[in-house]
């Protein structure tokens, strides 16, 4: 039976995807970015019928997809988060000292935080791993996925023009961009793994006392 919360979240996500594709600012790059969107949508749509994915994993996937869709609209390098923060009173735009757009850094961190519950679920359900092993394997999957994505971006620099590759990759002139992105994904997944591990150990201790 379909879960109403999941249906509502996926409906909101679909609306955001449609709205952000209206009058695209960077049409070619945005549609290329949406290859990732399609990959993220596959497990979400499949789960609507099966309804087996834990809500934490489903919500994490939805939130990360939302972040990615927004990034795709502005090809990450031009997401106006500074203007948005100033508009809602979170601070004057002058507070953001760095001239670099750090939205892509935030999304790489979110990749580790938000997708960890999904990969933890996959490791437990489909590979039948015990919780502690599943936590470690999910952490490794995040690092591997982050590495593969950076290799994909590197491949683009070979097959695309320098301008197009830079527009997609969002390096913004930083020669250490790939290393920083992977480090942030590792940090995010480490925080999530520690949280899940503590949650599991607490639950296990509580059950033993009972």
PDB file of C-alpha atoms in Angstrom, residues 77-195:
ATOM      1  CA  UNK A  77      28.435  27.727  -9.546  1.00  0.00           C
ATOM      2  CA  UNK A  78      25.726  30.403  -9.634  1.00  0.00           C
ATOM      3  CA  UNK A  79      23.195  29.376  -6.986  1.00  0.00           C
ATOM      4  CA  UNK A  80      22.215  32.732  -5.388  1.00  0.00           C
ATOM      5  CA  UNK A  81      22.119  31.441  -1.812  1.00  0.00           C
ATOM      6  CA  UNK A  82      23.723  34.662  -0.544  1.00  0.00           C
ATOM      7  CA  UNK A  83      20.857  36.712  -1.966  1.00  0.00           C
ATOM      8  CA  UNK A  84      18.309  34.249  -0.566  1.00  0.00           C
ATOM      9  CA  UNK A  85      19.867  34.422   2.900  1.00  0.00           C
ATOM     10  CA  UNK A  86      19.814  38.221   2.834  1.00  0.00           C
ATOM     11  CA  UNK A  87      16.218  38.267   1.558  1.00  0.00           C
ATOM     12  CA  UNK A  88      14.898  36.233   4.496  1.00  0.00           C
ATOM     13  CA  UNK A  89      16.920  38.193   7.043  1.00  0.00           C
ATOM     14  CA  UNK A  90      19.630  35.656   7.846  1.00  0.00           C
ATOM     15  CA  UNK A  91      22.293  38.285   7.351  1.00  0.00           C
ATOM     16  CA  UNK A  92      23.563  40.926   5.000  1.00  0.00           C
ATOM     17  CA  UNK A  93      25.172  39.646   1.815  1.00  0.00           C
ATOM     18  CA  UNK A  94      28.419  41.330   2.888  1.00  0.00           C
ATOM     19  CA  UNK A  95      28.711  38.711   5.658  1.00  0.00           C
ATOM     20  CA  UNK A  96      29.631  36.154   3.011  1.00  0.00           C
ATOM     21  CA  UNK A  97      33.271  37.067   2.600  1.00  0.00           C
ATOM     22  CA  UNK A  98      34.279  34.387   0.093  1.00  0.00           C
ATOM     23  CA  UNK A  99      33.858  35.263  -3.561  1.00  0.00           C
ATOM     24  CA  UNK A 100      33.479  31.550  -4.340  1.00  0.00           C
ATOM     25  CA  UNK A 101      30.051  29.985  -4.588  1.00  0.00           C
ATOM     26  CA  UNK A 102      30.108  27.204  -1.985  1.00  0.00           C
ATOM     27  CA  UNK A 103      26.783  25.595  -2.858  1.00  0.00           C
ATOM     28  CA  UNK A 104      28.508  22.646  -4.514  1.00  0.00           C
ATOM     29  CA  UNK A 105      30.582  22.096  -1.374  1.00  0.00           C
ATOM     30  CA  UNK A 106      27.380  22.005   0.690  1.00  0.00           C
ATOM     31  CA  UNK A 107      25.798  19.453  -1.651  1.00  0.00           C
ATOM     32  CA  UNK A 108      28.832  17.156  -1.452  1.00  0.00           C
ATOM     33  CA  UNK A 109      28.558  17.314   2.335  1.00  0.00           C
ATOM     34  CA  UNK A 110      24.818  16.625   2.036  1.00  0.00           C
ATOM     35  CA  UNK A 111      25.613  13.630  -0.176  1.00  0.00           C
ATOM     36  CA  UNK A 112      27.334  12.027   2.795  1.00  0.00           C
ATOM     37  CA  UNK A 113      24.720  13.048   5.360  1.00  0.00           C
ATOM     38  CA  UNK A 114      21.473  12.512   3.461  1.00  0.00           C
ATOM     39  CA  UNK A 115      22.235   9.424   1.379  1.00  0.00           C
ATOM     40  CA  UNK A 116      23.836   7.448   4.180  1.00  0.00           C
ATOM     41  CA  UNK A 117      20.448   6.179   5.537  1.00  0.00           C
ATOM     42  CA  UNK A 118      19.538   4.902   2.055  1.00  0.00           C
ATOM     43  CA  UNK A 119      22.770   2.982   1.556  1.00  0.00           C
ATOM     44  CA  UNK A 120      22.507   1.645   5.109  1.00  0.00           C
ATOM     45  CA  UNK A 121      19.048   0.343   4.239  1.00  0.00           C
ATOM     46  CA  UNK A 122      20.324  -1.216   1.002  1.00  0.00           C
ATOM     47  CA  UNK A 123      23.172  -2.983   2.817  1.00  0.00           C
ATOM     48  CA  UNK A 124      20.819  -4.446   5.413  1.00  0.00           C
ATOM     49  CA  UNK A 125      17.952  -5.425   3.144  1.00  0.00           C
ATOM     50  CA  UNK A 126      19.636  -6.609  -0.038  1.00  0.00           C
ATOM     51  CA  UNK A 127      23.019  -7.765   1.247  1.00  0.00           C
ATOM     52  CA  UNK A 128      21.655  -9.047   4.579  1.00  0.00           C
ATOM     53  CA  UNK A 129      24.477  -7.469   6.567  1.00  0.00           C
ATOM     54  CA  UNK A 130      24.410  -7.033  10.310  1.00  0.00           C
ATOM     55  CA  UNK A 131      23.878  -3.429  11.474  1.00  0.00           C
ATOM     56  CA  UNK A 132      27.505  -2.644  12.370  1.00  0.00           C
ATOM     57  CA  UNK A 133      28.793  -4.133   9.107  1.00  0.00           C
ATOM     58  CA  UNK A 134      26.035  -2.336   7.155  1.00  0.00           C
ATOM     59  CA  UNK A 135      27.062   0.976   8.725  1.00  0.00           C
ATOM     60  CA  UNK A 136      30.657   0.470   7.663  1.00  0.00           C
ATOM     61  CA  UNK A 137      29.697  -0.690   4.159  1.00  0.00           C
ATOM     62  CA  UNK A 138      27.325   2.253   3.684  1.00  0.00           C
ATOM     63  CA  UNK A 139      30.167   4.569   4.714  1.00  0.00           C
ATOM     64  CA  UNK A 140      32.435   2.920   2.132  1.00  0.00           C
ATOM     65  CA  UNK A 141      29.769   3.204  -0.578  1.00  0.00           C
ATOM     66  CA  UNK A 142      29.578   6.958   0.021  1.00  0.00           C
ATOM     67  CA  UNK A 143      33.353   7.296  -0.406  1.00  0.00           C
ATOM     68  CA  UNK A 144      33.332   5.108  -3.510  1.00  0.00           C
ATOM     69  CA  UNK A 145      30.419   7.010  -5.027  1.00  0.00           C
ATOM     70  CA  UNK A 146      32.125  10.321  -4.330  1.00  0.00           C
ATOM     71  CA  UNK A 147      35.322   9.078  -5.974  1.00  0.00           C
ATOM     72  CA  UNK A 148      33.512   7.736  -9.050  1.00  0.00           C
ATOM     73  CA  UNK A 149      31.687  11.047  -9.492  1.00  0.00           C
ATOM     74  CA  UNK A 150      34.946  12.994  -9.357  1.00  0.00           C
ATOM     75  CA  UNK A 151      36.442  10.611 -11.933  1.00  0.00           C
ATOM     76  CA  UNK A 152      33.359  11.245 -14.100  1.00  0.00           C
ATOM     77  CA  UNK A 153      33.958  14.990 -13.835  1.00  0.00           C
ATOM     78  CA  UNK A 154      37.599  14.457 -14.740  1.00  0.00           C
ATOM     79  CA  UNK A 155      36.525  12.454 -17.819  1.00  0.00           C
ATOM     80  CA  UNK A 156      34.326  15.363 -18.902  1.00  0.00           C
ATOM     81  CA  UNK A 157      37.371  17.612 -19.024  1.00  0.00           C
ATOM     82  CA  UNK A 158      38.826  15.254 -21.634  1.00  0.00           C
ATOM     83  CA  UNK A 159      35.790  14.924 -23.900  1.00  0.00           C
ATOM     84  CA  UNK A 160      34.248  18.391 -23.509  1.00  0.00           C
ATOM     85  CA  UNK A 161      35.578  21.846 -24.216  1.00  0.00           C
ATOM     86  CA  UNK A 162      37.342  23.490 -21.240  1.00  0.00           C
ATOM     87  CA  UNK A 163      34.501  26.013 -20.902  1.00  0.00           C
ATOM     88  CA  UNK A 164      31.725  23.399 -20.928  1.00  0.00           C
ATOM     89  CA  UNK A 165      33.605  21.106 -18.553  1.00  0.00           C
ATOM     90  CA  UNK A 166      34.235  23.930 -16.095  1.00  0.00           C
ATOM     91  CA  UNK A 167      30.574  24.987 -16.277  1.00  0.00           C
ATOM     92  CA  UNK A 168      29.407  21.464 -15.414  1.00  0.00           C
ATOM     93  CA  UNK A 169      32.067  20.650 -12.830  1.00  0.00           C
ATOM     94  CA  UNK A 170      31.844  23.951 -10.983  1.00  0.00           C
ATOM     95  CA  UNK A 171      35.526  23.986 -10.084  1.00  0.00           C
ATOM     96  CA  UNK A 172      35.633  27.775 -10.184  1.00  0.00           C
ATOM     97  CA  UNK A 173      39.399  27.740 -10.632  1.00  0.00           C
ATOM     98  CA  UNK A 174      40.132  25.568  -7.579  1.00  0.00           C
ATOM     99  CA  UNK A 175      42.738  22.932  -8.470  1.00  0.00           C
ATOM    100  CA  UNK A 176      41.902  21.023  -5.257  1.00  0.00           C
ATOM    101  CA  UNK A 177      38.159  21.005  -5.899  1.00  0.00           C
ATOM    102  CA  UNK A 178      37.872  17.207  -6.248  1.00  0.00           C
ATOM    103  CA  UNK A 179      39.801  16.521  -3.034  1.00  0.00           C
ATOM    104  CA  UNK A 180      37.734  19.029  -1.051  1.00  0.00           C
ATOM    105  CA  UNK A 181      34.468  17.621  -2.411  1.00  0.00           C
ATOM    106  CA  UNK A 182      35.430  14.066  -1.447  1.00  0.00           C
ATOM    107  CA  UNK A 183      36.581  15.208   1.982  1.00  0.00           C
ATOM    108  CA  UNK A 184      33.214  16.868   2.629  1.00  0.00           C
ATOM    109  CA  UNK A 185      31.319  13.768   1.508  1.00  0.00           C
ATOM    110  CA  UNK A 186      33.487  11.734   3.880  1.00  0.00           C
ATOM    111  CA  UNK A 187      32.801  14.150   6.727  1.00  0.00           C
ATOM    112  CA  UNK A 188      29.047  14.059   6.119  1.00  0.00           C
ATOM    113  CA  UNK A 189      28.900  10.263   5.939  1.00  0.00           C
ATOM    114  CA  UNK A 190      31.091   9.939   9.029  1.00  0.00           C
ATOM    115  CA  UNK A 191      28.722  12.119  11.043  1.00  0.00           C
ATOM    116  CA  UNK A 192      25.733  10.116   9.838  1.00  0.00           C
ATOM    117  CA  UNK A 193      27.429   6.780  10.501  1.00  0.00           C
ATOM    118  CA  UNK A 194      28.348   7.798  14.043  1.00  0.00           C
ATOM    119  CA  UNK A 195      24.760   8.893  14.678  1.00  0.00           C
TER     120      UNK A 195
END
